[in-house]
PDB file of C-alpha atoms and ligand atoms in Angstrom:
ATOM      1  CA  MET A   1      -0.059  -0.102  -0.032  1.00  0.00           C
ATOM      2  CA  ASN A   2       1.117   3.380  -0.760  1.00  0.00           C
ATOM      3  CA  ALA A   3       1.717   5.463   2.280  1.00  0.00           C
ATOM      4  CA  LEU A   4       0.293   8.392   0.320  1.00  0.00           C
ATOM      5  CA  ALA A   5      -2.826   6.778  -0.706  1.00  0.00           C
ATOM      6  CA  ARG A   6      -5.086   8.774   1.471  1.00  0.00           C
ATOM      7  CA  CYS A   7      -8.807   9.185   1.008  1.00  0.00           C
ATOM      8  CA  LYS A   8     -10.396  12.128  -0.465  1.00  0.00           C
ATOM      9  CA  ASN A   9     -13.454  11.923   2.140  1.00  0.00           C
ATOM     10  CA  CYS A  10     -11.916  11.246   5.482  1.00  0.00           C
ATOM     11  CA  GLY A  11      -8.302  11.856   4.921  1.00  0.00           C
ATOM     12  CA  GLY A  12      -7.511   8.495   6.508  1.00  0.00           C
ATOM     13  CA  ASP A  13      -5.267   5.515   5.154  1.00  0.00           C
ATOM     14  CA  GLU A  14      -6.666   2.967   2.519  1.00  0.00           C
ATOM     15  CA  GLY A  15      -6.112   0.415   5.317  1.00  0.00           C
ATOM     16  CA  VAL A  16      -8.191   2.099   7.860  1.00  0.00           C
ATOM     17  CA  HIS A  17     -11.594   1.621   5.831  1.00  0.00           C
ATOM     18  CA  HIS A  18     -13.909  -1.035   6.245  1.00  0.00           C
ATOM     19  CA  TYR A  19     -12.397  -4.313   4.619  1.00  0.00           C
ATOM     20  CA  LYS A  20     -15.463  -5.186   2.806  1.00  0.00           C
ATOM     21  CA  THR A  21     -17.438  -1.697   2.282  1.00  0.00           C
ATOM     22  CA  MET A  22     -14.364   0.399   1.984  1.00  0.00           C
ATOM     23  CA  ALA A  23     -16.956   2.772   4.257  1.00  0.00           C
ATOM     24  CA  CYS A  24     -14.765   5.471   6.039  1.00  0.00           C
ATOM     25  CA  PRO A  25     -14.143   5.193   9.401  1.00  0.00           C
ATOM     26  CA  VAL A  26     -15.274   8.172  11.480  1.00  0.00           C
ATOM     27  CA  GLY A  27     -12.702  10.554  12.097  1.00  0.00           C
ATOM     28  CA  GLY A  28     -10.601   9.098   9.204  1.00  0.00           C
ATOM     29  CA  ARG A  29      -8.865   6.841  11.791  1.00  0.00           C
ATOM     30  CA  GLU A  30      -8.835   3.404  13.728  1.00  0.00           C
ATOM     31  CA  ALA A  31     -11.400   3.711  16.848  1.00  0.00           C
ATOM     32  CA  PRO A  32      -9.185   3.830  19.942  1.00  0.00           C
ATOM     33  CA  VAL A  33      -8.557   0.391  21.853  1.00  0.00           C
ATOM     34  CA  GLY A  34     -11.855  -0.501  23.522  1.00  0.00           C
ATOM     35  CA  LYS A  35     -14.064   1.653  21.411  1.00  0.00           C
ATOM     36  CA  LYS A  36     -16.453   0.476  18.648  1.00  0.00           C
ATOM     37  CA  GLN A  37     -15.292   1.320  15.300  1.00  0.00           C
ATOM     38  CA  GLU A  38     -17.880   3.355  13.389  1.00  0.00           C
ATOM     39  CA  TYR A  39     -17.995   4.176   9.806  1.00  0.00           C
ATOM     40  CA  LYS A  40     -19.294   7.143   7.525  1.00  0.00           C
ATOM     41  CA  THR A  41     -21.662   6.591   4.640  1.00  0.00           C
ATOM     42  CA  THR A  42     -18.542   7.903   2.324  1.00  0.00           C
ATOM     43  CA  THR A  43     -16.273   5.300   1.107  1.00  0.00           C
ATOM     44  CA  PHE A  44     -12.624   5.331   0.338  1.00  0.00           C
ATOM     45  CA  GLU A  45     -11.696   7.202  -3.043  1.00  0.00           C
ATOM     46  CA  VAL A  46      -8.110   8.000  -3.645  1.00  0.00           C
ATOM     47  CA  ALA A  47      -7.214  11.783  -3.009  1.00  0.00           C
ATOM     48  CA  ILE A  48      -5.054  13.326  -5.804  1.00  0.00           C
ATOM     49  CA  ALA A  49      -1.290  11.982  -4.941  1.00  0.00           C
ATOM     50  CA  ALA A  50       0.621  14.175  -2.978  1.00  0.00           C
ATOM     51  CA  PRO A  51       3.630  15.655  -5.068  1.00  0.00           C
ATOM     52  CA  GLN A  52       6.901  14.093  -4.485  1.00  0.00           C
ATOM     53  CA  ASN A  53       8.316  17.409  -3.013  1.00  0.00           C
ATOM     54  CA  VAL A  54       5.662  17.639  -0.598  1.00  0.00           C
ATOM     55  CA  GLU A  55       7.989  17.902   2.496  1.00  0.00           C
ATOM     56  CA  ASP A  56       9.943  20.724   0.808  1.00  0.00           C
ATOM     57  CA  ILE A  57       6.851  22.563   0.458  1.00  0.00           C
ATOM     58  CA  ILE A  58       5.634  21.719   3.828  1.00  0.00           C
ATOM     59  CA  LYS A  59       8.872  22.964   5.428  1.00  0.00           C
ATOM     60  CA  LYS A  60       9.063  26.141   3.205  1.00  0.00           C
ATOM     61  CA  TYR A  61       5.264  26.716   4.505  1.00  0.00           C
ATOM     62  CA  LEU A  62       6.181  26.198   7.999  1.00  0.00           C
ATOM     63  CA  ILE A  63       9.351  28.586   7.852  1.00  0.00           C
ATOM     64  CA  ASP A  64       7.214  30.969   6.440  1.00  0.00           C
ATOM     65  CA  LYS A  65       4.792  30.734   9.181  1.00  0.00           C
ATOM     66  CA  LEU A  66       6.709  30.139  12.116  1.00  0.00           C
ATOM     67  CA  ASP A  67       7.872  32.781  14.238  1.00  0.00           C
ATOM     68  CA  ILE A  68      10.778  30.892  16.614  1.00  0.00           C
ATOM     69  CA  SER A  69      12.249  33.496  19.557  1.00  0.00           C
ATOM     70  CA  ILE A  70      15.040  32.539  21.712  1.00  0.00           C
ATOM     71  CA  ARG A  71      15.357  34.776  24.686  1.00  0.00           C
ATOM     72  CA  ARG A  72      17.931  34.512  27.572  1.00  0.00           C
ATOM     73  CA  GLU A  73      16.560  34.877  31.425  1.00  0.00           C
ATOM     74  CA  GLY A  74      17.945  34.458  34.768  1.00  0.00           C
ATOM     75  CA  TYR A  75      20.316  36.147  36.959  1.00  0.00           C
ATOM     76  CA  ASN A  76      23.129  34.761  34.887  1.00  0.00           C
ATOM     77  CA  ASP A  77      21.512  34.032  31.667  1.00  0.00           C
ATOM     78  CA  GLU A  78      21.133  30.143  32.666  1.00  0.00           C
ATOM     79  CA  LEU A  79      17.812  29.977  31.253  1.00  0.00           C
ATOM     80  CA  ILE A  80      16.880  30.092  27.752  1.00  0.00           C
ATOM     81  CA  SER A  81      13.281  30.498  26.764  1.00  0.00           C
ATOM     82  CA  VAL A  82      12.275  29.124  23.411  1.00  0.00           C
ATOM     83  CA  SER A  83       8.782  29.919  22.125  1.00  0.00           C
ATOM     84  CA  ILE A  84       7.168  29.041  18.687  1.00  0.00           C
ATOM     85  CA  LEU A  85       4.190  31.160  17.359  1.00  0.00           C
ATOM     86  CA  PHE A  86       2.449  29.973  14.401  1.00  0.00           C
ATOM     87  CA  ASP A  87       0.353  32.993  12.743  1.00  0.00           C
ATOM     88  CA  GLY A  88       0.526  35.181  15.890  1.00  0.00           C
ATOM     89  CA  ASP A  89      -0.724  32.106  18.443  1.00  0.00           C
ATOM     90  CA  GLU A  90       1.956  30.438  20.548  1.00  0.00           C
ATOM     91  CA  ILE A  91       1.910  26.641  19.658  1.00  0.00           C
ATOM     92  CA  ALA A  92       4.793  25.843  21.813  1.00  0.00           C
ATOM     93  CA  SER A  93       7.576  26.978  24.399  1.00  0.00           C
ATOM     94  CA  ASP A  94       9.743  25.645  26.629  1.00  0.00           C
ATOM     95  CA  ARG A  95      12.670  26.677  28.799  1.00  0.00           C
ATOM     96  CA  LEU A  96      16.240  25.054  28.673  1.00  0.00           C
ATOM     97  CA  GLU A  97      18.706  25.422  31.467  1.00  0.00           C
ATOM     98  CA  VAL A  98      22.107  26.130  30.211  1.00  0.00           C
ATOM     99  CA  HIS A  99      24.803  24.209  32.355  1.00  0.00           C
ATOM    100  CA  ARG A 100      28.429  25.785  32.156  1.00  0.00           C
TER     101      ARG A 100
HETATM  102 ZN1   ZN B 201     -12.333   7.741   3.880  1.00  0.00          ZN
END
């Protein structure tokens, strides 16, 4: 199975569709362990194949959209604060302690 063979209707891989009817799983993925798998009325349809250079396209998109800032904090600059914004909203932040 081609890893890029995704469903146009639910976004899931071909393998997560109902084995007989090819119905789309709810949410485009397998139900979590212990939950009953539910299906939608749509069925698997191959989405337009992603271009080979999709990773480069995504990287360029992220570089354009991400605003990564690195700031020193603490008495002796021993903490480095890193935050990542995406279109103005913070999506990640962390603080690193610098050992000298
Ligand atoms: Zn589907």
